[in-house]
Amino acid sequence: MKALVAAIVTQPGRPRGRGNKSIALPSLVAEQALSLGFSEDQILSPAKATEAAFLSQLSSIQPDLCVTAAYGNILPQKFLDIPKHGTLNIHPSLLPKYRGASPVQRALQDGAEETGVSVAFTVRAMDAGPVLAQERVAVGEAVQAPELLDNLFRRGIELLIRHLPSVFDGSAQQQATPQDDAAVSHAAKIEKSEGQLDFTQSARVLHNKVRAFAEWPGTTAMFHLEAAAGEREKDMVVKIIRTCVAEQTEPETIASTGSLQREVCVTRDRLLVPCAGGGLLDILDLQPPGKKPMHAGAFINGLKGRRLYVRS
């Protein structure tokens, strides 16, 4: 069996660049499609999937099957009625867990030790259709959202391809399993404000947040740097890129200093932040304001012996 991709549907292009240099460019999906030899006529970019012109164009193609992945647009029934064998969605969770916009991020934030990918038929409810196939995936302690998301979508594509014969012979609809509504959990859209780290939380909670929000919105912490000779003390918002959890073995090195609250334990190449519950967040990679991302050791060299604190 040979499946032919007749068209690509993607979000419209958005301006890139700054100020007067900002220009509208095709989406990254459209750019990839063009590089693979698809013509511009085969790339459909409606602002909304409800647009009459788009639905008419899709209908004229007469697709046997539509496949979606992270499209971010609710599909109307008029869309779902067009493909002969329905629409399948590749969703990076073990449905009915983590239905919604941010399944991978929320699973990492929750500290899930296992997740997976589902191929499910699309219905007029968020990620609620019958599941044709699933694959379980163990979640590593250090894996971050972009890496896990890429892994799950690659596995999802392979899963979809393996089940295409049953889709085209009409048996997939009967094989698909309805979801258990009693087991549903939701993965809410991420807000930018969630990226601020609060060190009154446990090191495990903060480490999971760093992993979950690695791509967007990122995680930040407010550091306070003591003054060097002839300089003023200063606060700085630092982007936290990669962390791990360490046990607190030297509690006497952790000081409480009133409003500053927590002194960072600085060794030759480690930044250890005391957190609630006695754990330490070991900051491995970070990005100070106006600087490029760097390892903790490079940042420590720039401290020149000055003490560092975090505000909680």
XYZ file of C-alpha atoms in Angstrom:
312
model
C 0.000 0.000 0.000
C 1.303 3.446 -0.926
C -0.225 6.496 0.775
C -0.073 9.791 -1.096
C 0.012 13.068 0.817
C -2.257 15.341 -1.212
C -1.984 18.515 0.884
C -0.483 20.074 3.988
C -2.593 22.210 6.348
C -0.712 24.548 8.679
C -1.111 27.796 10.566
C -0.704 31.033 8.571
C 2.714 32.621 8.451
C 3.493 35.159 11.172
C 5.805 38.180 11.214
C 9.371 37.450 12.280
C 12.060 39.908 13.174
C 11.881 43.196 15.035
C 10.424 46.599 14.287
C 10.436 47.660 10.665
C 12.433 44.585 9.724
C 9.552 42.300 10.724
C 8.173 40.430 7.715
C 5.558 37.717 7.340
C 7.137 34.369 6.564
C 5.585 30.925 6.051
C 5.187 28.713 9.110
C 8.012 26.279 9.823
C 5.726 23.460 8.663
C 5.141 25.242 5.347
C 8.872 25.826 4.920
C 9.560 22.141 5.512
C 6.821 21.121 3.071
C 8.272 23.369 0.379
C 11.735 21.916 0.957
C 10.286 18.421 0.459
C 8.870 19.336 -2.940
C 5.280 20.269 -2.164
C 3.949 23.112 -4.288
C 2.496 26.271 -2.791
C -0.942 25.148 -4.027
C -0.664 22.051 -1.837
C -0.056 24.068 1.330
C -3.266 25.352 2.920
C -3.002 27.983 5.663
C -6.443 29.059 6.884
C -6.620 31.401 9.876
C -9.466 29.202 11.127
C -10.525 25.722 10.118
C -14.106 26.978 9.827
C -13.367 29.192 6.782
C -15.754 28.328 3.939
C -13.078 28.745 1.252
C -10.732 26.370 3.097
C -13.440 23.733 3.611
C -14.388 23.962 -0.058
C -10.754 23.529 -1.099
C -10.314 20.558 1.230
C -13.501 18.956 -0.060
C -12.313 19.305 -3.648
C -9.217 17.260 -2.776
C -11.470 14.387 -1.621
C -9.026 13.043 0.980
C -9.362 9.464 2.189
C -7.847 10.395 5.567
C -6.791 13.543 7.428
C -4.048 13.436 10.074
C -3.422 16.138 12.663
C -0.590 16.745 15.118
C -0.385 19.789 17.419
C -2.516 21.788 14.987
C -3.977 24.027 17.690
C -7.262 24.672 15.887
C -10.647 23.179 16.778
C -11.971 21.255 13.782
C -15.615 21.833 12.848
C -17.934 18.978 11.986
C -17.927 20.161 8.361
C -14.190 19.389 8.309
C -14.606 16.005 10.009
C -17.260 14.971 7.501
C -14.949 15.431 4.508
C -12.334 12.595 4.697
C -13.695 9.182 3.743
C -12.010 7.347 6.640
C -12.132 10.155 9.181
C -9.427 12.208 10.882
C -6.714 10.771 13.116
C -4.793 12.812 15.679
C -1.315 12.024 16.992
C -1.476 13.121 20.634
C 1.634 12.947 22.878
C 0.031 11.376 25.940
C -1.645 8.164 27.011
C -5.210 9.303 26.435
C -7.460 9.933 28.310
C -4.630 11.356 30.433
C -3.455 14.879 29.639
C -6.056 15.936 27.129
C -5.440 19.487 25.997
C -2.828 21.953 24.829
C 0.266 20.993 26.861
C 0.335 17.235 27.518
C 4.111 16.760 27.521
C 4.828 19.832 29.629
C 2.194 18.987 32.223
C 3.344 15.369 32.456
C 6.914 16.523 33.154
C 5.697 19.153 35.603
C 3.815 16.416 37.468
C 6.955 14.280 37.595
C 5.373 11.469 35.572
C 7.675 8.468 35.255
C 5.799 7.199 32.214
C 3.902 8.802 29.382
C 3.313 7.854 25.769
C 1.652 8.676 22.484
C -1.854 7.945 21.207
C -3.320 7.780 17.728
C -7.013 8.575 18.115
C -9.942 9.449 15.909
C -10.969 13.087 16.118
C -14.440 13.987 17.343
C -16.114 17.265 18.280
C -14.592 17.290 21.767
C -11.022 17.976 22.853
C -8.889 14.817 22.377
C -11.899 12.650 23.252
C -12.164 10.293 20.276
C -11.685 6.506 20.272
C -8.050 5.418 20.533
C -6.737 3.300 17.666
C -3.247 2.685 19.089
C -0.923 3.703 21.921
C 2.721 3.278 22.845
C 4.106 3.729 26.351
C 7.394 5.559 26.959
C 9.472 5.775 30.138
C 10.342 9.327 31.182
C 13.973 9.857 32.131
C 14.941 11.917 35.167
C 16.754 14.548 33.084
C 14.671 14.620 29.880
C 13.219 18.004 28.947
C 10.058 18.872 27.055
C 11.518 19.499 23.552
C 13.404 16.184 23.557
C 10.448 14.204 24.895
C 8.008 15.862 22.514
C 10.199 15.023 19.520
C 10.538 11.414 20.685
C 6.788 10.988 21.153
C 5.848 12.463 17.780
C 8.414 10.267 16.011
C 6.943 7.220 17.719
C 3.441 8.468 16.914
C 4.226 8.722 13.208
C 5.550 5.150 13.190
C 2.461 3.993 15.084
C 0.176 5.707 12.586
C 1.954 4.180 9.583
C 1.678 0.679 11.065
C -2.096 1.085 11.404
C -2.835 2.700 8.034
C -3.838 -0.636 6.414
C -6.637 -1.065 8.964
C -7.740 2.525 8.369
C -8.021 2.088 4.623
C -9.723 -1.308 4.785
C -12.321 0.165 7.135
C -11.594 -1.996 10.187
C -9.874 0.684 12.279
C -13.136 2.274 13.403
C -14.228 -1.037 14.910
C -10.795 -1.702 16.466
C -10.565 1.705 18.179
C -11.272 1.772 21.927
C -13.541 4.432 23.473
C -11.819 6.493 26.153
C -12.688 6.076 29.826
C -14.176 9.423 30.814
C -13.616 8.624 34.491
C -9.834 8.590 33.906
C -9.621 11.923 32.105
C -7.029 14.510 33.146
C -6.450 17.855 31.477
C -3.261 19.598 30.335
C -4.029 23.294 30.539
C -2.343 25.817 28.275
C 0.857 27.168 29.803
C 0.956 30.799 30.923
C 4.157 32.833 30.768
C 3.874 33.709 34.457
C 4.334 30.034 35.390
C 8.028 30.231 34.549
C 9.032 32.086 37.736
C 10.762 29.742 40.201
C 9.663 29.928 43.828
C 12.264 28.442 46.164
C 9.718 27.953 48.942
C 8.735 24.913 46.844
C 10.681 21.649 46.892
C 13.724 21.061 44.711
C 11.867 18.236 42.952
C 8.940 20.491 42.035
C 11.307 23.155 40.697
C 13.427 20.672 38.736
C 10.287 19.291 37.095
C 9.175 22.808 36.211
C 12.554 23.562 34.571
C 12.233 20.393 32.487
C 8.618 21.075 31.563
C 9.037 24.703 30.498
C 12.451 24.356 28.837
C 11.284 25.514 25.415
C 8.579 27.999 26.432
C 8.178 30.051 28.534
C 11.468 29.042 30.138
C 12.116 29.359 33.869
C 13.675 32.280 35.695
C 14.925 33.085 39.190
C 15.681 36.382 40.909
C 19.286 36.404 42.137
C 20.830 39.000 44.440
C 24.580 39.510 44.102
C 26.537 41.093 46.935
C 28.584 44.144 46.103
C 32.222 44.028 45.138
C 34.560 46.802 46.206
C 33.388 50.088 44.712
C 30.204 48.561 43.282
C 26.568 48.348 44.307
C 24.654 45.235 45.185
C 22.316 44.222 42.400
C 19.369 42.045 41.575
C 19.249 40.124 38.325
C 16.720 37.849 36.682
C 18.520 34.726 35.493
C 17.110 32.142 33.099
C 17.492 28.636 34.523
C 18.131 26.181 31.684
C 19.071 22.827 33.191
C 19.003 21.471 36.742
C 19.078 18.334 38.852
C 18.120 17.555 42.449
C 20.834 17.197 45.076
C 20.625 16.130 48.703
C 21.524 18.724 51.313
C 24.651 17.360 52.975
C 26.066 20.542 54.496
C 23.163 22.472 56.072
C 25.552 24.758 57.930
C 26.524 26.380 54.618
C 22.946 27.572 54.039
C 22.196 30.937 55.608
C 18.973 32.886 56.207
C 19.390 36.605 55.671
C 16.077 38.314 56.285
C 14.422 39.544 53.112
C 17.011 37.817 50.932
C 16.106 34.553 52.697
C 18.366 32.037 50.976
C 22.069 32.009 50.240
C 23.183 29.945 47.291
C 25.850 27.420 48.171
C 28.609 28.110 45.661
C 31.380 25.560 45.135
C 34.050 25.486 42.441
C 31.578 24.416 39.759
C 28.152 24.059 41.395
C 25.273 26.367 42.320
C 23.146 24.706 44.998
C 19.959 26.522 46.000
C 18.254 25.445 49.255
C 14.579 24.676 48.784
C 11.633 23.678 50.925
C 11.877 20.224 52.474
C 15.677 20.259 52.802
C 16.529 19.522 49.174
C 18.886 21.461 46.949
C 18.304 22.529 43.372
C 21.586 22.022 41.534
C 21.692 24.592 38.708
C 23.766 23.120 35.875
C 23.188 25.623 33.044
C 21.853 29.169 33.169
C 21.725 32.436 31.251
C 22.426 35.745 33.017
C 20.837 38.905 31.588
C 22.584 40.079 28.419
C 24.747 36.949 28.253
C 24.716 33.690 26.339
C 23.723 30.436 28.039
C 26.585 29.040 30.114
C 27.528 26.231 32.447
C 27.405 26.906 36.175
C 31.204 26.893 36.376
C 31.520 29.837 33.965
C 28.925 31.806 35.910
C 30.714 31.075 39.193
C 34.007 32.373 37.769
C 32.246 35.680 37.094
C 31.141 35.985 40.719
C 34.767 36.535 41.797
C 34.084 35.285 45.297
C 30.984 37.378 45.939
C 28.028 35.821 47.738
C 24.860 35.026 45.863
C 21.324 34.856 47.180
C 17.895 34.056 45.797
C 14.678 35.840 46.597
C 11.738 33.546 47.257
